[in-house]
XYZ file of C-alpha atoms in Angstrom:
769
model
C 26.470 94.934 58.855
C 29.649 96.569 59.669
C 30.504 100.325 59.290
C 32.620 102.467 56.791
C 36.262 103.181 57.377
C 35.769 106.787 56.627
C 33.975 108.713 59.315
C 31.217 111.042 58.665
C 33.415 114.009 59.678
C 36.118 112.835 57.123
C 33.295 112.918 54.426
C 32.277 116.399 55.503
C 35.958 117.438 54.833
C 36.860 115.292 51.835
C 33.988 116.312 49.493
C 34.478 120.167 49.769
C 38.100 119.937 49.614
C 38.112 118.011 46.463
C 35.734 120.395 44.833
C 38.013 123.380 45.829
C 41.017 121.551 44.483
C 39.090 121.081 41.125
C 38.320 124.998 41.003
C 41.787 125.912 41.999
C 43.230 123.559 39.372
C 40.846 125.135 36.723
C 42.030 128.621 37.632
C 45.576 127.692 37.456
C 44.908 126.232 33.872
C 43.315 129.414 32.882
C 46.228 131.602 34.450
C 48.594 129.422 32.153
C 46.384 130.179 29.086
C 46.294 133.722 29.930
C 50.041 133.760 29.603
C 49.479 133.884 25.845
C 48.706 137.486 25.094
C 46.424 138.774 22.344
C 46.943 142.316 21.061
C 49.155 144.241 18.532
C 51.026 146.391 20.992
C 54.280 145.369 22.583
C 54.537 145.752 26.182
C 50.710 145.852 26.877
C 49.855 145.191 30.515
C 48.657 141.506 31.528
C 45.099 140.498 31.877
C 45.423 140.284 35.653
C 46.300 144.054 35.854
C 44.129 145.283 33.069
C 40.482 144.997 34.569
C 38.611 146.949 32.028
C 39.572 145.426 28.931
C 36.891 143.045 27.645
C 37.424 139.350 26.310
C 41.137 139.535 26.285
C 41.102 142.307 23.623
C 43.425 144.600 25.423
C 46.011 141.972 26.180
C 49.120 141.729 24.162
C 50.193 138.672 22.094
C 53.415 138.983 20.129
C 55.123 135.729 19.079
C 57.464 135.408 16.219
C 56.966 133.237 13.268
C 60.325 132.526 11.621
C 61.608 135.987 12.784
C 58.590 137.604 11.080
C 56.224 139.586 13.246
C 53.279 140.641 11.473
C 51.472 143.248 13.574
C 48.453 143.448 11.180
C 47.655 139.605 11.520
C 47.778 139.628 15.313
C 45.578 142.815 15.231
C 43.099 140.762 12.958
C 43.061 137.893 15.455
C 42.207 139.988 18.268
C 39.367 141.692 16.308
C 37.926 138.393 15.225
C 38.138 136.988 18.783
C 36.398 140.252 19.967
C 33.658 139.784 17.451
C 32.972 136.033 18.108
C 33.044 136.509 21.996
C 30.671 139.459 21.702
C 28.263 137.524 19.471
C 28.274 134.591 21.651
C 27.757 136.703 24.835
C 24.906 138.638 23.030
C 23.175 135.282 22.189
C 23.394 133.790 25.396
C 22.175 136.873 27.305
C 19.120 136.924 25.034
C 18.456 133.188 25.368
C 18.671 133.461 29.288
C 16.192 136.183 29.210
C 13.680 133.880 27.786
C 14.833 130.804 29.861
C 14.719 132.877 33.107
C 10.976 133.579 32.504
C 10.335 129.807 31.999
C 12.545 129.280 35.085
C 10.446 131.230 37.397
C 7.083 129.957 35.764
C 8.242 126.310 36.177
C 9.420 126.835 39.822
C 5.854 128.250 40.659
C 4.162 125.260 38.887
C 6.455 122.981 41.112
C 5.449 124.654 44.210
C 1.734 124.648 43.504
C 1.570 120.888 42.473
C 3.671 119.494 45.202
C 2.104 121.720 47.756
C -1.431 120.593 46.822
C -0.652 116.904 47.337
C -1.625 117.183 51.140
C -3.538 120.423 50.439
C -0.706 122.803 51.471
C -0.749 121.297 55.061
C 1.965 122.262 57.567
C 1.381 119.076 59.685
C 3.599 116.053 59.473
C 2.597 113.167 57.553
C 3.446 109.303 57.751
C 6.577 108.414 55.822
C 6.091 106.674 52.508
C 8.207 103.720 53.332
C 7.647 103.408 56.904
C 4.116 104.374 58.255
C 5.087 104.340 61.621
C 7.360 107.291 61.497
C 6.313 110.964 60.764
C 8.002 112.957 57.954
C 8.005 116.634 57.176
C 4.844 117.983 55.436
C 4.325 117.828 51.684
C 4.374 121.680 51.852
C 8.039 121.491 52.866
C 8.824 119.176 49.973
C 7.225 121.706 47.604
C 9.156 124.643 48.896
C 12.577 122.876 49.052
C 12.085 121.136 45.693
C 11.478 124.466 44.141
C 14.512 126.088 45.647
C 16.726 123.065 44.659
C 15.097 123.368 40.988
C 16.376 127.096 41.033
C 19.732 126.130 42.323
C 20.270 123.413 39.523
C 18.938 125.605 36.916
C 21.159 128.693 37.996
C 24.194 126.387 38.357
C 23.494 124.840 34.719
C 23.352 128.282 33.217
C 26.624 129.608 34.859
C 28.257 126.335 33.750
C 27.384 126.970 30.233
C 28.295 130.551 30.234
C 31.542 130.280 31.876
C 32.388 127.263 29.257
C 31.556 129.849 26.476
C 33.635 132.698 27.972
C 36.732 130.417 28.340
C 36.348 129.040 24.822
C 36.079 132.472 23.226
C 38.910 133.642 25.477
C 41.229 130.782 24.099
C 40.350 130.457 20.426
C 42.772 133.288 19.068
C 45.393 132.233 21.661
C 45.436 128.790 20.088
C 45.615 130.290 16.601
C 48.755 132.488 17.568
C 50.406 129.657 19.465
C 50.150 127.454 16.267
C 52.838 129.776 14.852
C 55.275 128.150 17.333
C 54.052 124.546 16.412
C 51.414 122.273 16.686
C 52.247 121.062 20.209
C 52.126 124.600 21.648
C 48.698 125.256 20.118
C 47.452 121.767 21.147
C 48.349 122.661 24.904
C 46.469 126.017 25.052
C 43.394 124.478 23.410
C 43.364 121.538 25.866
C 44.213 123.598 28.876
C 41.352 125.776 27.987
C 39.148 122.723 27.592
C 40.323 121.708 31.203
C 39.236 124.916 32.644
C 35.804 124.345 31.586
C 35.795 120.649 32.684
C 37.115 121.116 36.083
C 35.057 124.149 36.923
C 31.695 122.441 35.868
C 32.622 119.388 37.711
C 33.731 120.986 40.741
C 31.012 123.602 40.797
C 28.318 120.936 40.256
C 29.629 118.765 43.163
C 30.057 121.762 45.643
C 26.691 123.334 45.186
C 24.901 119.900 45.534
C 26.798 119.128 48.665
C 26.079 122.526 50.153
C 22.466 122.269 49.238
C 22.218 118.846 51.023
C 23.844 120.111 54.068
C 21.562 123.356 54.174
C 18.424 121.272 53.691
C 19.674 118.670 56.462
C 19.425 121.582 58.982
C 15.576 121.653 58.565
C 14.850 117.929 57.561
C 17.001 116.463 60.337
C 16.466 112.792 60.362
C 13.838 112.730 57.598
C 16.270 111.767 55.005
C 13.531 110.268 52.757
C 12.113 113.804 52.375
C 15.384 115.558 52.200
C 16.526 113.717 49.000
C 13.151 113.680 47.540
C 13.415 117.490 47.513
C 16.963 117.311 46.187
C 15.745 115.672 42.920
C 14.735 119.286 41.759
C 18.398 120.071 41.471
C 18.593 117.601 38.607
C 15.350 118.859 36.919
C 16.754 122.363 37.203
C 20.041 121.398 35.510
C 18.498 119.458 32.702
C 15.483 122.078 31.765
C 18.304 124.549 31.285
C 20.445 122.152 29.360
C 17.532 121.453 26.966
C 17.045 124.976 26.030
C 20.740 125.670 25.700
C 21.240 122.514 23.524
C 18.319 123.141 21.233
C 18.903 126.971 20.993
C 22.433 126.706 20.622
C 22.183 123.815 18.119
C 19.869 125.710 16.005
C 21.963 128.721 16.056
C 25.316 127.007 15.020
C 23.873 124.587 12.267
C 21.913 127.629 10.630
C 24.977 129.542 10.268
C 27.148 126.419 9.445
C 24.588 125.236 6.732
C 24.200 128.735 5.334
C 27.973 129.454 5.165
C 28.478 126.014 3.471
C 25.874 125.904 0.920
C 26.709 129.491 -0.529
C 30.341 129.742 0.243
C 31.703 126.413 -0.478
C 29.402 124.771 -2.888
C 28.042 127.855 -4.963
C 30.928 130.245 -4.621
C 33.777 127.600 -4.389
C 35.547 129.703 -1.444
C 37.296 128.104 1.538
C 35.502 127.284 4.587
C 35.769 130.352 7.075
C 36.690 132.561 4.214
C 36.329 136.179 5.490
C 34.378 137.019 2.466
C 31.436 134.837 3.619
C 28.986 136.887 5.530
C 27.983 133.907 7.711
C 31.603 132.958 8.932
C 31.313 135.086 12.229
C 28.019 133.484 13.000
C 29.292 129.974 12.315
C 32.008 130.390 14.796
C 29.876 132.042 17.406
C 27.719 128.864 16.912
C 30.519 126.607 17.887
C 30.570 128.228 21.294
C 26.933 128.641 21.985
C 26.001 124.975 20.749
C 28.947 122.813 21.375
C 30.475 124.520 24.373
C 27.584 126.107 26.441
C 25.001 123.456 25.310
C 27.505 120.484 26.056
C 28.415 121.986 29.352
C 24.882 122.295 30.488
C 24.108 118.732 29.076
C 26.757 116.864 30.966
C 26.080 118.991 34.199
C 22.464 117.876 33.919
C 23.546 114.260 33.600
C 25.897 114.538 36.550
C 23.111 116.299 38.778
C 20.391 113.583 37.804
C 22.601 110.351 38.254
C 23.521 111.945 41.798
C 20.021 112.629 42.552
C 18.763 109.258 41.523
C 21.262 107.437 43.509
C 20.529 109.657 46.609
C 16.752 109.137 46.379
C 17.057 105.299 46.067
C 19.706 105.167 48.881
C 17.722 107.452 51.346
C 15.050 104.585 51.566
C 17.692 101.894 52.103
C 19.870 100.903 55.007
C 21.983 103.963 54.437
C 18.905 106.171 55.113
C 17.376 104.073 57.876
C 20.712 103.975 59.724
C 21.469 107.679 58.867
C 25.041 106.649 57.503
C 26.107 109.958 56.104
C 29.284 108.585 54.590
C 27.534 105.649 52.808
C 24.658 107.785 51.518
C 27.201 110.298 50.082
C 28.858 107.543 48.165
C 27.717 109.067 44.831
C 29.466 112.483 45.784
C 32.468 110.713 47.143
C 32.884 108.974 43.747
C 32.679 112.349 42.013
C 35.291 113.790 44.413
C 37.637 111.040 43.448
C 36.861 111.536 39.825
C 38.158 115.339 40.145
C 41.506 114.072 41.579
C 41.813 111.333 38.971
C 41.085 113.766 36.214
C 43.637 116.327 37.466
C 46.318 113.743 37.289
C 45.186 112.541 33.781
C 45.395 116.044 32.524
C 49.020 116.362 33.371
C 49.824 113.514 31.005
C 48.575 115.682 28.054
C 50.025 118.928 29.173
C 53.190 118.343 31.271
C 54.472 114.732 31.062
C 54.566 114.234 27.260
C 54.966 116.708 24.403
C 53.118 116.794 21.225
C 55.757 117.160 18.532
C 53.829 116.126 15.383
C 50.236 116.257 13.889
C 49.774 112.500 14.053
C 50.348 112.437 17.923
C 47.382 114.719 18.548
C 44.509 112.046 18.290
C 46.340 109.463 20.305
C 47.182 112.094 23.090
C 43.333 112.710 23.211
C 42.373 109.004 23.181
C 44.972 108.249 25.890
C 43.332 110.745 28.023
C 40.069 108.520 28.026
C 42.293 105.260 28.674
C 44.365 106.794 31.574
C 41.465 108.219 33.276
C 39.335 105.082 33.106
C 42.374 103.065 34.377
C 43.250 105.133 37.320
C 39.480 105.784 38.321
C 38.911 102.079 38.369
C 41.616 102.057 41.247
C 39.947 105.224 42.726
C 36.493 103.631 42.863
C 38.039 100.602 44.739
C 39.548 102.941 47.285
C 36.247 104.760 47.693
C 34.151 101.675 48.043
C 36.167 99.880 50.512
C 36.642 103.031 52.684
C 33.241 104.664 52.527
C 30.794 101.525 52.510
C 30.074 98.790 55.113
C 30.957 95.328 53.893
C 27.255 94.741 53.404
C 24.143 96.803 53.321
C 20.608 96.677 52.028
C 19.186 98.393 49.023
C 15.434 99.209 48.374
C 14.182 96.853 45.518
C 10.548 97.548 44.417
C 9.050 96.592 47.986
C 11.825 94.551 49.323
C 15.210 95.068 50.778
C 18.072 93.361 48.757
C 21.515 92.701 50.742
C 24.395 93.916 48.765
C 28.111 93.489 49.411
C 30.392 96.441 48.890
C 32.521 94.616 46.022
C 29.354 94.246 44.104
C 28.591 98.002 44.230
C 32.271 98.340 43.072
C 31.570 96.277 39.930
C 28.369 98.214 39.317
C 30.366 101.570 39.225
C 33.321 99.859 37.368
C 30.986 98.379 34.471
C 29.467 101.898 33.903
C 32.899 103.436 33.744
C 34.233 100.876 31.209
C 31.053 100.802 29.273
C 31.504 104.574 28.674
C 35.014 103.830 27.445
C 33.715 101.181 25.142
C 31.067 103.768 23.776
C 33.680 106.311 23.224
C 35.912 104.157 21.143
C 33.092 102.761 19.039
C 32.091 106.193 18.504
C 35.585 107.195 17.403
C 35.809 104.090 15.055
C 32.611 105.139 13.158
C 33.350 108.799 12.931
C 37.186 109.263 12.689
C 38.606 109.348 9.031
C 41.519 107.425 10.081
C 39.305 104.118 9.842
C 37.607 102.330 7.119
C 33.796 103.214 7.843
C 34.437 106.895 7.235
C 36.855 106.340 4.248
C 34.074 104.117 2.599
C 31.704 107.061 3.078
C 34.333 109.266 1.542
C 34.702 106.874 -1.449
C 30.957 106.761 -1.982
C 31.246 110.513 -3.082
C 32.775 109.406 -6.293
C 29.177 108.780 -7.600
C 27.691 111.841 -6.033
C 25.722 113.063 -2.980
C 23.022 110.389 -3.225
C 25.409 107.696 -2.561
C 27.191 109.558 0.027
C 23.815 109.948 1.985
C 22.991 106.212 1.669
C 26.526 105.115 2.912
C 26.249 107.726 5.812
C 22.815 106.594 6.974
C 23.911 102.881 6.854
C 27.036 103.702 9.000
C 24.871 105.428 11.569
C 22.559 102.593 11.931
C 25.200 100.133 12.266
C 27.210 102.077 14.793
C 24.200 101.535 17.402
C 24.815 97.881 17.818
C 27.843 97.889 20.082
C 26.996 100.666 22.341
C 23.584 99.274 22.853
C 25.222 96.038 23.982
C 27.476 97.881 26.209
C 24.635 99.723 27.796
C 22.504 96.421 28.018
C 25.608 94.550 29.754
C 26.001 97.515 32.248
C 22.307 97.459 33.019
C 22.026 93.753 33.609
C 25.244 93.512 35.798
C 24.406 96.623 37.888
C 20.837 95.790 38.319
C 21.511 91.968 39.301
C 24.053 93.316 41.880
C 22.229 96.258 43.448
C 18.911 96.963 41.686
C 18.036 100.445 40.672
C 20.850 101.820 42.990
C 23.413 99.835 40.935
C 22.254 101.372 37.853
C 22.333 104.902 39.279
C 25.958 104.447 40.546
C 26.859 102.830 37.062
C 25.642 106.061 35.422
C 27.623 107.913 37.800
C 30.754 105.734 36.979
C 30.387 106.673 33.477
C 30.229 110.459 34.385
C 33.110 110.136 37.190
C 35.627 111.245 34.643
C 33.536 114.119 33.369
C 36.256 116.812 33.948
C 38.558 114.718 31.416
C 35.492 114.370 28.921
C 34.571 117.804 28.981
C 38.123 118.952 28.404
C 38.501 116.681 25.368
C 35.034 117.821 24.225
C 35.581 121.622 24.662
C 38.905 121.149 22.920
C 37.118 120.458 19.456
C 35.108 123.764 19.211
C 38.218 125.815 20.449
C 40.374 124.219 17.676
C 37.573 124.691 15.114
C 37.508 128.498 16.054
C 41.232 128.695 15.924
C 41.160 127.306 12.404
C 38.506 129.789 11.364
C 40.537 132.750 12.959
C 43.641 131.607 11.093
C 41.661 131.759 7.901
C 39.983 134.999 8.333
C 43.190 136.777 9.571
C 44.960 135.636 6.430
C 47.702 133.478 8.040
C 50.046 131.395 6.074
C 49.068 128.007 4.688
C 51.363 126.202 7.102
C 49.539 127.619 10.157
C 46.080 126.731 8.790
C 47.364 123.128 8.293
C 48.208 123.073 11.928
C 44.815 124.459 12.968
C 43.144 122.020 10.671
C 44.995 119.024 12.285
C 43.834 120.192 15.631
C 40.317 120.638 14.274
C 40.195 117.228 12.757
C 41.226 115.533 16.075
C 38.659 117.595 17.860
C 35.999 116.697 15.561
C 36.288 113.063 16.544
C 36.562 113.767 20.205
C 33.422 115.929 20.065
C 31.767 112.852 18.859
C 33.089 110.730 21.380
C 31.962 113.371 24.063
C 28.239 112.963 22.538
C 28.566 109.245 22.744
C 29.423 109.529 26.596
C 26.430 112.006 27.154
C 24.026 109.503 25.137
C 25.325 106.477 27.137
C 25.265 108.122 30.322
C 21.673 109.587 29.703
C 20.322 106.029 28.984
C 21.634 104.643 32.381
C 20.538 107.918 34.113
C 17.047 108.035 32.806
C 16.762 104.414 33.712
C 17.832 104.965 37.219
C 15.308 108.044 37.320
C 12.512 105.695 35.794
C 13.267 103.139 38.891
C 13.054 106.013 41.288
C 9.826 107.327 39.712
C 8.063 103.785 39.781
C 9.161 103.233 43.578
C 8.006 106.990 44.473
C 4.731 106.622 42.518
C 3.841 103.433 44.290
C 3.780 101.099 41.196
C 4.846 97.585 42.084
C 5.091 96.370 38.433
C 4.915 97.815 35.127
C 2.872 95.380 32.793
C 3.258 96.291 29.171
C 0.251 93.926 28.346
C -2.233 96.503 30.079
C -3.744 98.968 27.708
C -2.788 101.963 29.871
C 1.081 101.109 29.775
C 1.211 99.992 26.124
C -0.329 103.133 24.771
C 2.118 105.125 26.972
C 4.843 102.810 25.495
C 4.108 103.437 21.712
C 3.404 107.241 22.215
C 6.797 107.420 24.197
C 8.646 105.774 21.369
C 7.281 108.263 19.049
C 8.378 111.267 20.911
C 12.030 111.351 19.889
C 10.945 111.212 16.076
C 8.519 114.208 16.754
C 11.234 115.977 18.715
C 13.857 115.350 15.902
C 11.438 116.463 13.327
C 10.957 119.762 15.100
C 14.596 120.514 15.664
C 15.634 119.735 12.218
C 12.741 121.583 10.641
C 13.974 124.574 12.751
C 17.477 124.325 11.478
C 16.188 124.146 7.928
C 13.947 127.105 8.455
C 16.780 129.078 9.939
C 19.278 128.095 7.393
C 16.945 129.091 4.588
C 16.878 132.776 5.899
C 20.810 132.453 6.173
C 21.323 131.179 2.645
C 18.950 133.831 1.239
C 21.040 136.719 3.245
C 24.418 135.294 2.240
C 23.348 135.116 -1.298
C 21.995 138.670 -1.156
C 25.203 140.013 0.097
C 27.442 138.198 -2.592
C 24.888 139.604 -5.122
C 24.447 143.065 -3.952
C 27.760 144.220 -2.153
C 30.121 145.549 -4.927
C 33.737 143.894 -4.643
C 32.829 141.458 -1.804
C 33.749 138.346 -3.905
C 37.051 140.112 -4.805
C 37.909 140.835 -1.126
C 37.673 144.609 -1.747
C 34.604 145.101 0.374
C 33.526 143.840 3.996
C 30.453 141.703 4.446
C 27.612 142.459 6.877
C 28.495 139.942 9.536
C 26.237 141.490 12.082
C 22.974 140.680 9.948
C 23.859 136.906 9.719
C 24.415 136.825 13.523
C 21.048 138.598 14.043
C 19.318 135.825 11.747
C 20.662 133.062 13.715
C 20.052 134.594 17.120
C 16.188 135.304 16.263
C 15.595 132.133 14.549
C 17.203 129.950 17.403
C 15.332 131.816 20.098
C 12.078 131.572 18.316
C 12.522 128.032 17.060
C 13.661 126.594 20.489
C 10.500 127.168 22.211
C 8.244 124.388 20.684
C 10.568 121.453 21.167
C 11.237 122.677 24.745
C 7.435 122.799 25.418
C 7.021 119.333 23.961
C 9.355 117.710 26.388
C 8.405 119.798 29.448
C 4.627 119.404 29.072
C 4.455 115.746 27.910
C 5.019 114.238 31.388
C 2.556 116.723 33.064
C -0.304 116.157 30.483
C 0.176 112.419 30.717
C 0.491 112.202 34.458
C -2.416 114.438 35.172
C -4.937 112.973 32.568
C -3.559 109.295 32.279
C -2.028 108.578 35.388
C 1.294 107.116 36.592
C 1.054 103.846 34.884
C 0.565 105.393 31.371
C 3.492 107.717 32.261
C 5.664 104.910 33.079
C 5.063 103.567 29.612
C 5.737 106.923 28.076
C 9.282 107.075 29.824
C 10.262 103.505 28.925
C 9.358 103.957 25.082
C 10.929 107.257 24.976
C 14.200 105.897 26.544
C 14.278 102.757 24.244
C 13.816 104.644 20.939
C 15.555 107.844 21.980
C 18.938 106.186 22.684
C 18.868 104.532 19.319
C 17.956 107.546 17.314
C 20.548 109.733 19.215
C 23.504 107.446 18.589
C 22.633 107.037 14.968
C 22.134 110.701 14.234
C 25.343 111.795 16.088
C 27.437 109.090 14.353
C 26.013 109.838 10.812
C 26.650 113.520 11.071
C 30.189 113.032 12.436
C 31.000 110.605 9.706
C 29.655 112.848 7.083
C 31.753 115.721 8.600
C 35.004 113.601 8.819
C 34.489 112.247 5.326
C 34.650 115.802 4.073
C 37.620 116.765 5.976
C 39.412 113.334 4.652
C 38.836 114.673 1.031
C 40.090 118.202 1.933
C 43.163 117.105 3.811
C 44.222 114.749 1.012
C 46.685 113.096 3.344
C 46.685 109.651 1.698
C 46.844 108.548 -1.832
C 43.147 107.348 -1.772
C 41.987 110.887 -0.454
C 43.881 112.625 -3.155
C 41.961 110.691 -5.787
C 38.970 112.145 -4.295
C 40.026 115.750 -4.300
C 41.012 118.549 -4.226
C 38.505 121.102 -2.818
C 35.944 121.940 -5.496
C 36.057 118.633 -7.242
C 32.824 116.701 -7.683
C 33.408 114.205 -4.892
C 34.324 117.142 -2.641
C 30.960 118.880 -3.524
C 29.109 115.622 -2.697
C 30.857 115.534 0.618
C 29.951 118.946 1.435
C 26.269 118.131 0.832
C 26.314 115.129 3.039
C 28.114 117.177 5.883
C 25.271 119.857 5.536
C 22.812 117.225 5.895
C 24.635 115.810 8.850
C 25.023 119.040 10.634
C 21.505 119.229 12.343
C 21.795 115.598 13.055
C 25.012 115.517 15.036
C 24.917 119.022 16.559
C 21.170 119.757 17.157
C 18.753 116.661 17.057
C 21.125 114.006 18.208
C 22.718 115.529 21.381
C 19.179 117.138 22.229
C 17.647 113.530 22.417
C 19.517 112.492 25.421
C 18.405 115.466 27.406
C 14.805 114.703 26.327
C 14.992 111.175 27.880
C 16.706 112.339 31.110
C 14.455 115.494 31.285
C 11.136 113.586 31.052
C 12.233 110.958 33.679
C 13.529 113.415 36.267
C 10.379 115.673 35.868
C 8.213 112.745 36.290
C 10.150 111.869 39.406
C 9.791 115.442 40.917
C 6.031 115.436 40.211
C 5.394 111.765 41.218
C 3.683 112.515 44.460
C 1.225 114.793 42.687
C 0.471 112.405 39.991
C 0.087 109.369 42.493
C -2.346 111.507 44.309
C -4.356 113.435 41.702
C -3.240 111.780 38.449
C -5.238 109.828 35.944
C -8.306 112.089 35.533
C -9.564 110.618 32.195
C -9.324 107.018 33.660
C -11.180 107.998 36.960
C -14.214 109.611 34.695
C -14.328 106.542 32.543
């Protein structure tokens, strides 16, 4: 069937080199950001030479604003940045202590379950798909799956933590650069986002590549066993992402809702006003939820889509012929993605200059278009150099002949479907378009009509993304069965570095606006940071759209791998075992959403009571003569989120185990299908509804058009109605919605990892009856 142009040695060199280039580029971007100094002392030493200073607090930043150098304002910015960074670090360390206990317990569970498949035997066994060959024992799969689970979990945790540290390092720097102009501030925020994007993409690729090569030393020619063990990497990444997303989401929204309800609605003070006791907790939440949570989430998607593609390929001609270059095709796509995103980033930071507020959003949108266009060419290059002209792919018991141009189309359709989802999300959540303006206009008659219009918008916004996902599934499955769907998901995630840079830009800009408000900077500076934030709010919604779309494709690919690994030839929805799984699976996203939204409500209730108490009992607080107790509000958010993240996490992690053990693989396949179908719809509508309400509020506050000015100003009745809508939407767009894509991915990858155990020992109830 021919051979690839790129030899195996070339593959061994190209993948790690591209990963290292990504890491070096991210460090270079960080170096450029660190050139902006934060301190009130002239001539302070640089961050590179001042090793003992924490969070950039000891660095120096003196930039002039129209010849005026206000040392007091700069010192305030440094103080606020330090408080936010310390709060975020403290929360993540607390969260990781709990998550670490879970990680060890679940690793033991993986070893015990998978080791018991063959009674902890150390003798080789017949291969699943070729009984004439002998493969490594099940005990080896148990050990190596456990190791890869731990590696994926640790990488996910590190990805989230590094993203948070970079964001808290950059927020005050973005604020202070805004004194020079909106273009300078944009570059700092975007470069900081790029640091996170490239570090995460490159680290994920490098760790996975090294793991495969180390495991290969033991497995040798048993590639089926090797890549089955590698699936633990995706499980580890997604399980940590679940707790990061849920815990961080509850934290940020408890603080945000508390700050908005008391500060803006009751006391009629601006957002991020330093008199508001919940304001620091709110800014901390942006980093632990939208930065650390999103980082872990997209890392999990990348790890799972790579694992799904590798598992399916290992039992096809790539695995049978031991064609290392061809089987590493998913990793080579990701390697090309790093190089493409590197070029794309330069368009935002070096090739073009932002000179006006209206240029910010187009610059961010152009990042998506440019990266997609260049990546299409990159996919073609990788496909024609790394794949033979034709090959066979495993397709539910048969081998399907696939041409390399067909696989190129599979990856490309996933890539372009992601772009379509991104732009549809932008259309429904940006206040530059009529859907959000209609929601804002509905505030004239109060909060009730605002809520009705917002819900309708969210439901309607599901239509085009679902068609895009459906077309991607049809094309990719027609050409290359489940392998096609797996690489389509990888295509959607191939520009993950650019996607994360755009996504991280949003919370960094949001924090910059908060710091400007709290430091008492001029109205002109706050207008610039508000403009950055408004564009970032839309890009954050686009990032969530990408995450949800890729999750749908990833979970379907994992579902296919699970069905193959569990030995199910067909999934018949008319059988009672499958149908009960289907309706229960469709219910799970609703149960999960109910738990996460109620958790936000409970935590927000405590926050509202505390903020009210401080306003009522601290003399001079409302007049700005006394300082609020920020630490108590930070503690309320931390305690509530740690406590409340456990039940939703347990629901997701235990469901596949309970169903697989007691009801068997057929019922579990129904649960996975049901959760996928309903979870994607709810996730898209929840994220877009919340995003629309948020930007409707910002539309009224900005007053940039004649229509917007008729609804304002801040404090008007329409504005109060918009704030209520935004408050309802907060847990939808930042907690429940984004967490649902992890639910559908995590259940699918967990089922795949435990498939051998379920196939051998599962279905206890049906065996009894």
